[in-house]
Short mmCIF file of C-alpha atoms and ligand atoms in Angstrom, two decimals:
data_model
loop_
_atom_site.label_atom_id
_atom_site.label_comp_id
_atom_site.label_asym_id
_atom_site.label_seq_id
_atom_site.Cartn_x
_atom_site.Cartn_y
_atom_site.Cartn_z
CA MET A 1 -1.31 -50.12 112.51
CA SER A 2 -2.48 -48.11 115.49
CA ALA A 3 0.59 -45.86 115.75
CA GLU A 4 -0.01 -42.12 115.61
CA THR A 5 0.81 -40.55 112.24
CA VAL A 6 3.38 -37.79 112.52
CA ARG A 7 5.08 -35.35 110.20
CA PHE A 8 8.76 -35.78 109.37
CA TRP A 9 11.17 -34.55 106.72
CA LEU A 10 13.20 -36.52 104.18
CA ASP A 11 15.91 -34.45 102.50
CA GLY A 12 13.84 -31.39 103.32
CA ALA A 13 10.57 -32.71 101.85
CA GLU A 14 7.52 -33.10 104.07
CA ARG A 15 6.36 -36.67 104.79
CA ARG A 16 4.03 -38.48 107.14
CA GLY A 17 4.53 -41.82 108.81
CA PRO A 18 3.77 -43.94 111.89
CA ALA A 19 5.53 -42.78 115.05
CA GLY A 20 7.60 -45.41 116.81
CA VAL A 21 8.38 -47.50 113.73
CA PRO A 22 12.10 -47.51 112.84
CA VAL A 23 12.63 -44.92 110.10
CA GLY A 24 14.37 -47.42 107.80
CA PHE A 25 11.19 -49.52 107.68
CA VAL A 26 8.95 -46.46 107.28
CA LEU A 27 10.96 -45.29 104.27
CA TYR A 28 11.11 -48.80 102.76
CA ALA A 29 7.33 -49.09 102.97
CA GLN A 30 6.99 -45.68 101.30
CA GLY A 31 9.03 -46.95 98.36
CA GLU A 32 12.27 -45.23 99.34
CA ARG A 33 14.67 -48.06 98.70
CA ILE A 34 17.83 -45.91 98.53
CA LEU A 35 18.99 -44.71 101.94
CA GLY A 36 22.52 -43.68 100.98
CA TRP A 37 25.54 -44.33 98.80
CA ASN A 38 28.61 -46.39 99.52
CA GLU A 39 31.49 -44.06 100.38
CA ALA A 40 34.03 -45.97 98.31
CA THR A 41 32.05 -46.82 95.19
CA GLY A 42 29.11 -44.41 95.17
CA ALA A 43 26.76 -47.38 94.66
CA PRO A 44 23.28 -47.00 96.18
CA ARG A 45 22.54 -48.77 99.46
CA GLY A 46 19.40 -49.43 101.47
CA LEU A 47 17.84 -51.42 104.24
CA TYR A 48 19.45 -54.87 104.40
CA CYS A 49 19.64 -56.68 107.76
CA GLY A 50 16.99 -54.66 109.60
CA ILE A 51 18.64 -55.46 112.91
CA GLY A 52 21.57 -53.06 113.29
CA HIS A 53 24.32 -55.36 112.09
CA CYS A 54 25.23 -54.26 108.56
CA PHE A 55 25.38 -50.43 108.79
CA GLU A 56 24.07 -50.15 105.20
CA CYS A 57 21.08 -48.04 106.25
CA ARG A 58 22.95 -45.07 107.70
CA LEU A 59 21.20 -41.68 107.55
CA THR A 60 21.81 -38.31 109.10
CA ILE A 61 19.02 -37.98 111.67
CA ASP A 62 18.39 -34.61 113.32
CA GLY A 63 21.86 -33.53 112.32
CA VAL A 64 23.71 -36.58 113.65
CA ARG A 65 25.51 -38.51 110.91
CA ASP A 66 25.61 -42.28 110.45
CA GLN A 67 22.55 -43.25 112.49
CA ARG A 68 21.27 -46.73 111.68
CA ALA A 69 17.81 -46.13 110.22
CA CYS A 70 16.62 -49.64 111.13
CA LEU A 71 17.11 -48.91 114.85
CA VAL A 72 15.82 -45.34 115.25
CA PRO A 73 12.05 -45.00 115.84
CA LEU A 74 10.25 -42.28 113.89
CA ALA A 75 9.31 -39.23 115.94
CA ALA A 76 7.41 -36.08 115.06
CA GLU A 77 9.35 -33.45 113.11
CA MET A 78 12.36 -35.72 112.65
CA GLN A 79 14.79 -34.55 109.97
CA LEU A 80 16.10 -37.44 107.89
CA THR A 81 18.85 -36.73 105.40
CA ARG A 82 20.48 -39.15 102.99
CA GLN A 83 24.22 -38.77 103.06
CA ALA A 84 25.40 -37.51 99.66
CA PRO A 85 27.42 -39.79 97.44
CA PRO A 86 31.10 -38.88 97.70
CA PRO A 87 32.60 -36.77 94.93
CA ALA A 88 34.54 -38.82 92.42
CA LEU A 89 37.88 -39.80 93.88
CA THR A 90 40.81 -37.98 92.30
CA PHE A 91 44.32 -39.31 92.34
CA GLN A 92 47.49 -37.34 92.37
CA GLU A 93 50.87 -38.45 91.25
CA VAL A 94 53.07 -38.81 94.33
CA PRO A 95 56.35 -37.12 93.56
CA MET B 1 19.05 -48.98 142.32
CA SER B 2 21.34 -46.53 140.63
CA ALA B 3 22.17 -47.50 137.09
CA ALA B 4 25.86 -46.85 137.67
CA THR B 5 26.21 -50.06 139.70
CA CYS B 6 24.03 -53.12 139.77
CA ASP B 7 24.29 -56.82 140.48
CA ALA B 8 24.00 -57.94 136.89
CA VAL B 9 24.15 -56.49 133.39
CA VAL B 10 22.26 -58.40 130.71
CA VAL B 11 23.40 -57.62 127.16
CA GLY B 12 20.63 -58.46 124.71
CA ALA B 13 16.91 -58.23 125.53
CA GLY B 14 15.83 -61.17 123.39
CA PRO B 15 14.27 -64.38 124.78
CA ALA B 16 17.45 -65.44 126.60
CA GLY B 17 18.24 -62.06 128.13
CA LEU B 18 14.65 -61.40 129.21
CA ALA B 19 14.32 -64.83 130.81
CA ALA B 20 17.62 -64.41 132.67
CA ALA B 21 16.64 -60.92 133.85
CA GLY B 22 13.29 -62.26 135.08
CA THR B 23 15.00 -65.03 137.02
CA LEU B 24 17.39 -62.55 138.64
CA THR B 25 14.79 -59.92 139.55
CA ALA B 26 12.53 -62.62 141.00
CA ARG B 27 15.36 -63.44 143.40
CA GLY B 28 15.77 -59.76 144.34
CA HIS B 29 18.87 -58.89 142.34
CA SER B 30 19.24 -55.58 140.51
CA VAL B 31 19.58 -55.93 136.75
CA LEU B 32 20.42 -53.56 133.93
CA LEU B 33 19.09 -54.74 130.54
CA VAL B 34 20.76 -53.32 127.43
CA ASP B 35 19.74 -53.74 123.79
CA GLU B 36 20.57 -51.87 120.59
CA ALA B 37 17.01 -52.17 119.35
CA PRO B 38 14.41 -49.61 120.45
CA VAL B 39 12.04 -52.39 121.60
CA PRO B 40 12.67 -55.57 123.62
CA GLY B 41 12.34 -59.09 122.27
CA GLY B 42 15.03 -59.40 119.63
CA ARG B 43 14.17 -61.77 116.79
CA LEU B 44 11.46 -63.39 118.91
CA ARG B 45 9.21 -60.36 118.29
CA ALA B 46 8.96 -61.22 114.62
CA GLN B 47 8.33 -64.96 115.08
CA TRP B 48 4.95 -66.39 114.27
CA TYR B 49 4.63 -70.06 113.42
CA ARG B 50 1.85 -72.57 113.15
CA LEU B 51 2.74 -75.67 115.16
CA GLY B 52 0.05 -78.19 114.29
CA SER B 53 -3.14 -76.59 115.54
CA ALA B 54 -1.31 -74.24 117.91
CA VAL B 55 0.34 -70.93 117.10
CA TRP B 56 3.69 -69.68 118.33
CA ASP B 57 3.19 -65.95 118.70
CA GLY B 58 6.51 -64.22 119.39
CA ARG B 59 4.96 -60.92 120.42
CA ALA B 60 2.82 -62.57 123.08
CA GLU B 61 5.89 -64.41 124.37
CA VAL B 62 7.84 -61.13 124.55
CA ARG B 63 5.02 -59.47 126.51
CA ARG B 64 5.00 -62.37 128.98
CA LEU B 65 8.79 -62.24 129.40
CA VAL B 66 8.83 -58.45 129.89
CA GLU B 67 6.15 -58.80 132.58
CA GLY B 68 8.35 -61.42 134.21
CA VAL B 69 11.24 -58.97 134.40
CA GLY B 70 9.02 -56.61 136.39
CA ALA B 71 10.15 -53.46 138.13
CA GLY B 72 13.46 -54.81 139.44
CA ALA B 73 15.29 -53.96 136.24
CA THR B 74 16.59 -50.79 134.66
CA TRP B 75 16.28 -50.65 130.88
CA ARG B 76 18.66 -49.22 128.32
CA LEU B 77 17.00 -49.80 124.95
CA GLY B 78 18.38 -48.24 121.79
CA THR B 79 21.77 -48.50 123.46
CA ALA B 80 24.85 -50.30 122.19
CA VAL B 81 27.49 -51.89 124.41
CA HIS B 82 30.90 -50.62 123.34
CA ALA B 83 33.07 -52.72 125.64
CA VAL B 84 33.07 -55.01 128.65
CA SER B 85 36.22 -54.93 130.76
CA GLY B 86 37.44 -55.75 134.24
CA THR B 87 36.79 -58.76 136.43
CA SER B 88 34.02 -59.96 138.67
CA ASP B 89 36.06 -59.24 141.83
CA GLU B 90 36.74 -55.61 141.01
CA GLY B 91 33.41 -55.30 139.17
CA PHE B 92 32.96 -55.46 135.40
CA ALA B 93 32.82 -52.12 133.60
CA VAL B 94 30.21 -52.14 130.86
CA ASP B 95 30.75 -49.16 128.55
CA LEU B 96 27.50 -47.86 127.04
CA GLY B 97 29.05 -44.79 125.44
CA ALA B 98 27.13 -42.21 127.46
CA GLU B 99 27.76 -44.03 130.76
CA VAL B 100 29.78 -46.85 132.27
CA VAL B 101 27.91 -49.35 134.41
CA ARG B 102 29.58 -51.56 137.01
CA ALA B 103 28.31 -55.04 137.81
CA ARG B 104 29.56 -58.24 139.41
CA THR B 105 28.17 -60.50 136.73
CA VAL B 106 27.39 -60.08 133.04
CA LEU B 107 25.23 -62.11 130.67
CA LEU B 108 26.11 -62.00 126.99
CA ALA B 109 22.93 -62.89 125.14
CA THR B 110 23.68 -61.13 121.88
CA GLY B 111 21.91 -63.63 119.65
CA ALA B 112 22.73 -64.32 116.05
CA THR B 113 23.37 -62.55 112.80
CA GLU B 114 22.49 -63.66 109.28
CA VAL B 115 25.23 -65.19 107.16
CA PRO B 116 25.59 -62.99 104.08
CA LEU B 117 25.11 -64.53 100.64
CA ALA B 118 27.55 -62.23 98.92
CA MET B 119 26.34 -62.89 95.36
CA PRO B 120 26.60 -60.50 92.42
CA GLY B 121 24.22 -57.59 92.97
CA TRP B 122 23.48 -58.35 96.62
CA THR B 123 24.07 -54.76 97.76
CA LEU B 124 21.30 -53.36 95.53
CA PRO B 125 18.51 -51.64 97.46
CA GLY B 126 15.53 -54.01 97.63
CA VAL B 127 17.74 -56.98 98.47
CA LEU B 128 17.06 -57.87 102.09
CA ALA B 129 18.30 -60.39 104.58
CA VAL B 130 15.31 -62.68 105.08
CA GLY B 131 15.06 -61.71 108.77
CA ALA B 132 14.55 -58.08 107.74
CA ALA B 133 11.50 -59.12 105.70
CA GLN B 134 10.16 -60.98 108.73
CA THR B 135 10.60 -57.87 110.88
CA LEU B 136 9.00 -55.70 108.19
CA TRP B 137 5.93 -57.85 107.95
CA ARG B 138 5.50 -59.36 111.39
CA GLY B 139 6.90 -56.43 113.33
CA TRP B 140 5.42 -53.53 111.42
CA HIS B 141 2.83 -54.92 108.96
CA MET B 142 4.74 -53.72 105.95
CA ALA B 143 5.19 -55.88 102.85
CA PRO B 144 8.68 -56.31 101.40
CA GLY B 145 7.27 -55.95 97.87
CA ARG B 146 4.98 -57.63 95.36
CA ARG B 147 7.13 -60.07 93.47
CA GLY B 148 10.26 -61.62 94.86
CA VAL B 149 12.48 -64.62 95.26
CA ILE B 150 14.23 -66.17 98.24
CA VAL B 151 17.78 -67.29 97.53
CA GLY B 152 19.01 -70.12 99.74
CA ILE B 153 17.34 -72.96 101.58
CA ASN B 154 16.85 -72.13 105.17
CA PRO B 155 14.09 -72.53 107.78
CA LEU B 156 13.87 -68.79 108.31
CA GLY B 157 13.26 -68.39 104.57
CA PHE B 158 10.40 -70.88 104.58
CA ALA B 159 8.90 -69.32 107.70
CA VAL B 160 8.87 -65.91 106.02
CA ALA B 161 7.51 -67.38 102.76
CA GLN B 162 4.68 -68.97 104.74
CA GLU B 163 3.79 -65.71 106.44
CA LEU B 164 3.80 -63.69 103.24
CA ALA B 165 1.73 -66.32 101.45
CA ASP B 166 -0.77 -66.51 104.34
CA ALA B 167 -1.15 -62.77 104.19
CA GLY B 168 -1.75 -62.99 100.44
CA LEU B 169 1.13 -60.60 99.91
CA ALA B 170 3.51 -62.39 97.67
CA SER B 171 4.12 -65.76 96.19
CA LEU B 172 7.79 -66.45 96.46
CA ALA B 173 10.08 -68.75 94.55
CA VAL B 174 12.85 -70.33 96.61
CA VAL B 175 15.93 -70.92 94.46
CA MET B 176 19.47 -72.15 94.99
CA PRO B 177 22.35 -69.71 95.61
CA PRO B 178 25.03 -69.29 92.94
CA PRO B 179 28.16 -71.42 92.91
CA GLY B 180 31.46 -70.24 94.33
CA LEU B 181 30.35 -68.03 97.20
CA ALA B 182 32.87 -67.30 99.95
CA THR B 183 30.45 -68.99 102.33
CA ALA B 184 31.16 -72.16 100.41
CA HIS B 185 29.28 -74.53 102.68
CA LEU B 186 26.08 -72.71 101.76
CA GLY B 187 26.80 -72.58 98.09
CA SER B 188 27.07 -76.13 96.87
CA VAL B 189 24.00 -77.89 95.65
CA GLY B 190 24.87 -80.92 97.79
CA GLU B 191 25.04 -78.82 100.94
CA GLN B 192 21.71 -77.21 100.18
CA TRP B 193 20.16 -80.63 99.75
CA ASP B 194 21.62 -81.80 103.06
CA ARG B 195 20.16 -78.72 104.69
CA LEU B 196 16.78 -79.51 103.20
CA LEU B 197 17.06 -83.08 104.42
CA ALA B 198 17.82 -81.85 107.92
CA LEU B 199 14.79 -79.59 107.73
CA ALA B 200 12.54 -82.38 106.58
CA ALA B 201 13.84 -84.62 109.37
CA GLY B 202 12.68 -81.97 111.84
CA ALA B 203 9.26 -82.50 110.24
CA PRO B 204 7.70 -79.06 110.34
CA PRO B 205 4.29 -79.22 108.67
CA TRP B 206 5.51 -77.43 105.55
CA ALA B 207 8.37 -79.86 105.06
CA LYS B 208 6.01 -82.78 104.48
CA PRO B 209 5.89 -82.43 100.69
CA VAL B 210 9.65 -82.66 100.50
CA ALA B 211 10.13 -85.34 103.14
CA GLY B 212 8.87 -88.02 100.77
CA LEU B 213 11.34 -86.95 98.13
CA LEU B 214 14.26 -87.34 100.40
CA HIS B 215 13.66 -90.71 101.97
CA GLY B 216 15.81 -92.79 100.40
CA ARG B 217 17.92 -95.16 98.76
CA PRO B 218 21.49 -94.54 97.62
CA GLY B 219 21.62 -91.84 95.01
CA TRP B 220 18.41 -90.29 96.31
CA ARG B 221 19.67 -86.81 95.71
CA ARG B 222 20.34 -87.38 92.01
CA ALA B 223 17.08 -89.27 91.53
CA ALA B 224 15.05 -86.60 93.31
CA MET B 225 16.69 -83.87 91.26
CA ARG B 226 15.92 -85.74 88.04
CA TRP B 227 12.21 -85.77 88.56
CA PHE B 228 11.97 -82.56 90.51
CA PRO B 229 9.36 -80.48 88.63
CA ALA B 230 10.91 -77.47 86.87
CA GLN B 231 8.15 -75.19 88.18
CA GLY B 232 8.97 -76.34 91.70
CA ILE B 233 6.76 -77.78 94.39
CA ARG B 234 4.71 -75.85 96.88
CA VAL B 235 6.33 -75.70 100.29
CA ALA B 236 5.13 -73.29 102.94
CA GLY B 237 3.20 -71.29 100.37
CA ALA B 238 6.33 -70.81 98.29
CA ARG B 239 7.50 -72.54 95.13
CA LEU B 240 10.60 -74.50 96.03
CA GLN B 241 12.70 -74.65 92.86
CA LEU B 242 15.68 -76.84 93.57
CA THR B 243 16.64 -77.09 89.92
CA ARG B 244 16.98 -73.31 89.60
CA GLN B 245 19.95 -71.31 90.66
CA ALA B 246 20.18 -67.53 91.02
CA LEU B 247 23.34 -66.32 89.29
CA ALA B 248 23.03 -62.58 89.85
CA LEU B 249 20.73 -59.84 91.06
CA GLU B 250 20.37 -56.98 88.61
CA GLY B 251 19.03 -53.44 88.48
CA ALA B 252 20.12 -49.85 88.00
CA ASP B 253 19.63 -48.35 91.44
CA ARG B 254 17.38 -51.00 92.98
CA VAL B 255 16.87 -54.69 92.33
CA GLU B 256 14.74 -55.24 89.23
CA ALA B 257 15.53 -58.75 88.07
CA VAL B 258 17.18 -61.98 89.02
CA ARG B 259 19.26 -63.94 86.51
CA LEU B 260 18.40 -67.63 86.77
CA GLN B 261 19.99 -70.84 85.54
CA ARG B 262 18.47 -74.31 85.24
CA LEU B 263 20.36 -77.20 86.85
CA ASP B 264 20.43 -80.85 85.85
CA ALA B 265 20.14 -83.86 88.15
CA GLY B 266 23.81 -83.57 89.08
CA GLY B 267 23.48 -79.91 89.97
CA GLU B 268 25.26 -78.84 86.78
CA PRO B 269 23.97 -75.88 84.70
CA VAL B 270 21.97 -76.73 81.55
CA GLY B 271 20.76 -74.28 78.91
CA ALA B 272 21.12 -70.50 78.84
CA PRO B 273 20.40 -68.25 81.84
CA TRP B 274 17.33 -66.00 81.71
CA ARG B 275 16.01 -62.98 83.65
CA GLU B 276 12.87 -62.74 85.74
CA ALA B 277 11.50 -59.44 86.98
CA VAL B 278 11.32 -58.93 90.77
CA ASP B 279 10.91 -55.94 93.05
CA PHE B 280 12.57 -57.55 96.07
CA VAL B 281 14.94 -60.41 96.87
CA LEU B 282 15.42 -62.12 100.21
CA LEU B 283 18.77 -63.73 100.98
CA ALA B 284 18.55 -66.75 103.28
CA GLY B 285 22.11 -67.64 104.23
CA GLY B 286 21.31 -68.98 107.67
CA LEU B 287 22.17 -67.72 111.13
CA ARG B 288 25.52 -67.49 112.86
CA PRO B 289 26.06 -66.88 116.60
CA LEU B 290 27.13 -63.31 117.38
CA GLY B 291 29.96 -63.28 119.88
CA GLU B 292 32.16 -60.18 119.53
CA LEU B 293 31.82 -59.34 123.22
CA LEU B 294 32.74 -62.92 124.18
CA GLY B 295 35.93 -62.50 122.18
CA GLN B 296 36.53 -59.16 123.87
CA VAL B 297 36.31 -60.58 127.39
CA GLY B 298 38.57 -63.47 126.34
CA ALA B 299 36.10 -66.31 126.92
CA ALA B 300 37.30 -69.70 125.65
CA MET B 301 35.54 -70.51 122.37
CA GLY B 302 35.10 -73.47 120.06
CA HIS B 303 33.95 -73.84 116.47
CA TYR B 304 30.95 -76.10 115.75
CA GLU B 305 29.36 -76.13 112.30
CA GLY B 306 26.24 -77.77 113.73
CA LEU B 307 25.79 -74.88 116.17
CA GLY B 308 26.31 -72.31 113.42
CA GLY B 309 29.90 -71.23 114.10
CA ASP B 310 32.04 -69.99 117.00
CA VAL B 311 30.45 -70.37 120.43
CA PRO B 312 31.77 -70.07 123.99
CA LEU B 313 32.56 -73.16 126.02
CA VAL B 314 30.33 -73.12 129.10
CA THR B 315 29.58 -75.06 132.27
CA THR B 316 26.17 -76.66 132.72
CA ARG B 317 25.28 -73.40 134.54
CA LEU B 318 26.20 -71.54 131.33
CA ALA B 319 29.25 -69.87 132.92
CA THR B 320 32.01 -69.09 130.42
CA SER B 321 35.71 -69.53 131.18
CA ARG B 322 35.76 -65.91 132.48
CA PRO B 323 34.43 -65.96 136.06
CA GLY B 324 31.21 -63.97 136.28
CA VAL B 325 30.56 -63.89 132.52
CA PHE B 326 27.66 -66.05 131.38
CA ALA B 327 26.21 -66.80 127.93
CA ALA B 328 22.72 -67.83 126.79
CA GLY B 329 20.58 -67.92 123.66
CA ASN B 330 21.72 -68.07 120.06
CA THR B 331 25.17 -66.79 121.00
CA LEU B 332 25.61 -70.36 122.34
CA GLY B 333 24.47 -71.94 119.06
CA ILE B 334 21.51 -71.62 116.72
CA GLU B 335 18.48 -73.22 118.36
CA SER B 336 14.85 -72.24 118.85
CA ALA B 337 13.59 -69.27 120.88
CA ARG B 338 12.15 -71.72 123.42
CA VAL B 339 15.62 -73.13 124.00
CA ALA B 340 16.97 -69.58 124.31
CA MET B 341 14.40 -68.82 127.03
CA ALA B 342 15.30 -71.99 128.91
CA GLN B 343 18.99 -71.14 128.63
CA GLY B 344 18.21 -67.67 129.98
CA GLY B 345 16.46 -69.19 132.99
CA LEU B 346 19.43 -71.44 133.66
CA ALA B 347 21.98 -68.64 133.22
CA GLY B 348 19.90 -66.44 135.57
CA LEU B 349 20.22 -69.08 138.29
CA GLY B 350 23.94 -69.43 137.55
CA MET B 351 24.40 -65.67 137.89
CA ALA B 352 22.44 -65.62 141.17
CA ALA B 353 24.72 -68.38 142.48
CA HIS B 354 27.74 -66.34 141.39
CA LEU B 355 26.35 -63.42 143.45
CA GLY B 356 26.35 -65.68 146.51
CA ASP B 357 22.65 -66.56 146.29
CA GLU B 358 22.80 -70.29 145.53
CA PRO B 359 19.33 -71.35 144.32
CA PRO B 360 17.74 -74.43 145.91
CA GLU B 361 18.01 -77.76 144.12
CA ASP B 362 14.39 -77.73 142.94
CA ALA B 363 14.96 -74.43 141.09
CA TRP B 364 17.84 -76.02 139.18
CA GLN B 365 15.71 -79.06 138.44
CA ARG B 366 12.89 -76.93 137.05
CA ALA B 367 15.34 -74.98 134.87
CA ARG B 368 16.96 -78.15 133.53
CA GLY B 369 13.53 -79.67 132.93
CA ALA B 370 12.48 -76.57 130.98
CA MET B 371 15.58 -76.91 128.83
CA ALA B 372 14.94 -80.57 128.05
CA ALA B 373 11.29 -79.81 127.22
CA ALA B 374 12.26 -76.91 124.96
CA ARG B 375 14.63 -79.15 123.03
CA ARG B 376 11.91 -81.76 122.53
CA GLN B 377 9.53 -79.13 121.14
CA VAL B 378 11.73 -77.68 118.42
CA PRO B 379 9.64 -76.82 115.37
CA PHE B 380 12.58 -77.53 113.07
CA THR B 381 16.29 -78.22 113.12
CA PHE B 382 18.19 -75.10 112.16
CA GLN B 383 21.51 -76.72 111.45
CA PRO B 384 22.29 -80.16 110.10
CA GLY B 385 24.30 -82.04 112.72
CA LEU B 386 22.95 -80.03 115.65
CA MET B 387 22.73 -83.02 118.00
CA GLN B 388 26.28 -84.23 117.42
CA ALA B 389 27.65 -80.70 117.66
CA ARG B 390 25.86 -80.16 120.94
CA ALA B 391 27.32 -83.38 122.38
CA GLN B 392 30.81 -82.42 121.24
CA HIS B 393 30.40 -78.91 122.67
CA ARG B 394 29.33 -80.37 126.01
CA GLN B 395 32.30 -82.69 126.07
CA ASP B 396 34.82 -79.96 125.14
CA SER B 397 33.24 -77.57 127.64
CA ALA B 398 33.46 -80.11 130.49
CA ARG B 399 37.14 -80.57 129.71
CA GLU B 400 38.02 -76.86 129.25
CA VAL B 401 35.79 -74.96 131.68
CA GLY B 402 34.44 -77.63 134.01
CA PRO B 403 31.06 -79.24 134.71
S1 LIG C 1 19.72 -52.41 107.88
FE1 LIG C 1 21.54 -53.31 108.62
S2 LIG C 1 22.17 -51.90 110.16
FE2 LIG C 1 20.26 -51.11 109.47
#
C-alpha cells in the first residue's frame, strides 16, 4: 500500500495508519473488531456492510457523533472515539 | 458551472452513473455527480475476475470511466442525497444536506445492497457481508482474517473466495444458511441448489466442478446430495460443503466459532451439531436493488424475483414514470457491471434527449449494441430466472410507462 502513514487517535490512544483508507477498514485490519455497542442491547458491533448501508460502524470522529467509519477516509491527527455502551436501562413504575 | 444549478444530477458514481455522466459531458451538458463513498466506482472498484485468459480489473475500468467524465462534471463524493423533490419543469431539487442543487434531469444509479442473512449471532464483530470482505481485500489489501466460512451460495461469495485463495490468505468453507430465516427464499436447501444450478448454467470457470453434478435426470438434487463428499469439493479455491449447514455464529465479543450441522440427501439434519473455530464469517445473502429515492420520487415500480426485488418500470431509454427521472445500473435489477455501464450510456442519451438535445440515430444504435454485447458477456448469472424476469419487466414497462 503506497498511502502515507499518518498518526491518529483511537479513544485517546496514539495509532498509525494509511491516510485515505476508510477508518473502519483501518481499524479492522489492526484487529479492532468492536467499533461500538448497540444502543438498545449493549451488544458489541463492528464493520459489517463496508458500504454505508447498515450503520453498524458508527464512531465519533473529530467530535461529530455517528459517522459511518466505512465511509470516512483516515486523515492525520483524526480523533476516533467509540461511542460508550448505554447505561443499563432502568424502568419506573408509571403511576 | 455553478453547483447550485446544472443540467443533470447523477446519484451514484458506480459504473452506471459514471458512464451516464461521461455520455452527458461529452455532449456538453453540465453534470453533478454525487456518491456517499469517498472514492468513485462503487462496487466495481472491488471487482477482479478471471474470465478465461483475460482479467476483469474493476479499478482499471473505474479509471477509464472517470477519465471519460472529464472536466465537465462537478463532484460531490462523501456526500449523501437526503431527498429529491420537484419536477423537471420547475427543476428538481436535490438535497445534499449542506446544499440544495437544482437540475432538469436526475439519474438514480444507487446500485444494490446485500440481503442480510439474519442468523443467530450475525451481529457479532468479525461477521461481514461478503462485499465488505471484497472491498477490504481488493480495495485496500487487507485480509478479513485467517480462518473463516462463507454462509450462503452466491456468485459474490465464490468470487471473494477465489480472490482470497489466490492471494494465499484463507481457505474458506462455503456452507448452507440455517433454516427458517426471514429471507426464506435464501434459506431452503432446495433454493440454494437452484441458485447453484443457475450459477453453473452461467458457466463461470469455477462452476465447472459442480456443473457435472447438476446435469441431470429427475431427482438429481437428491442423488447429488447423497454422494456429495462430506469434506466438500473445491470450487473457486473454496471448499463447497453443500451437506453442511451453519446453525449459529458464536463468540463473546467477536465471532469465534460457527456451529455446524450435517445434512442428509433430503436436506434434513443428521447427527449432532458441532463447533468449528473461525476468526471471521462472510454472509452471502445475495444482492437486492436499492431504490429508496425511486420510491421517494414516486416512480412506478414492479417486483421481480429474477431481478433481485423491486425495480422501477422504465422506457427503452431508461426513463421512469416520473418525467426527467432516469434509472440505470443495479437499481434496475442485479446484472453485471458491464451491463450497468451500458445502461448508464443509454440513460445518458435519454437524459440528453430530455434536455432537448436528441442524439442522432447512430448514437442510440451504438448504445443499444453495447447493451446487447454486455449481456452476452456476463461472467455468471446472478439470479435464477433473470431472463424471464427481464422479459416480464420489459412487457410491464411498455404497458405502464411506454416504449
Ligand atoms: S459497515 Fe455498514 S455502514 Fe459502515
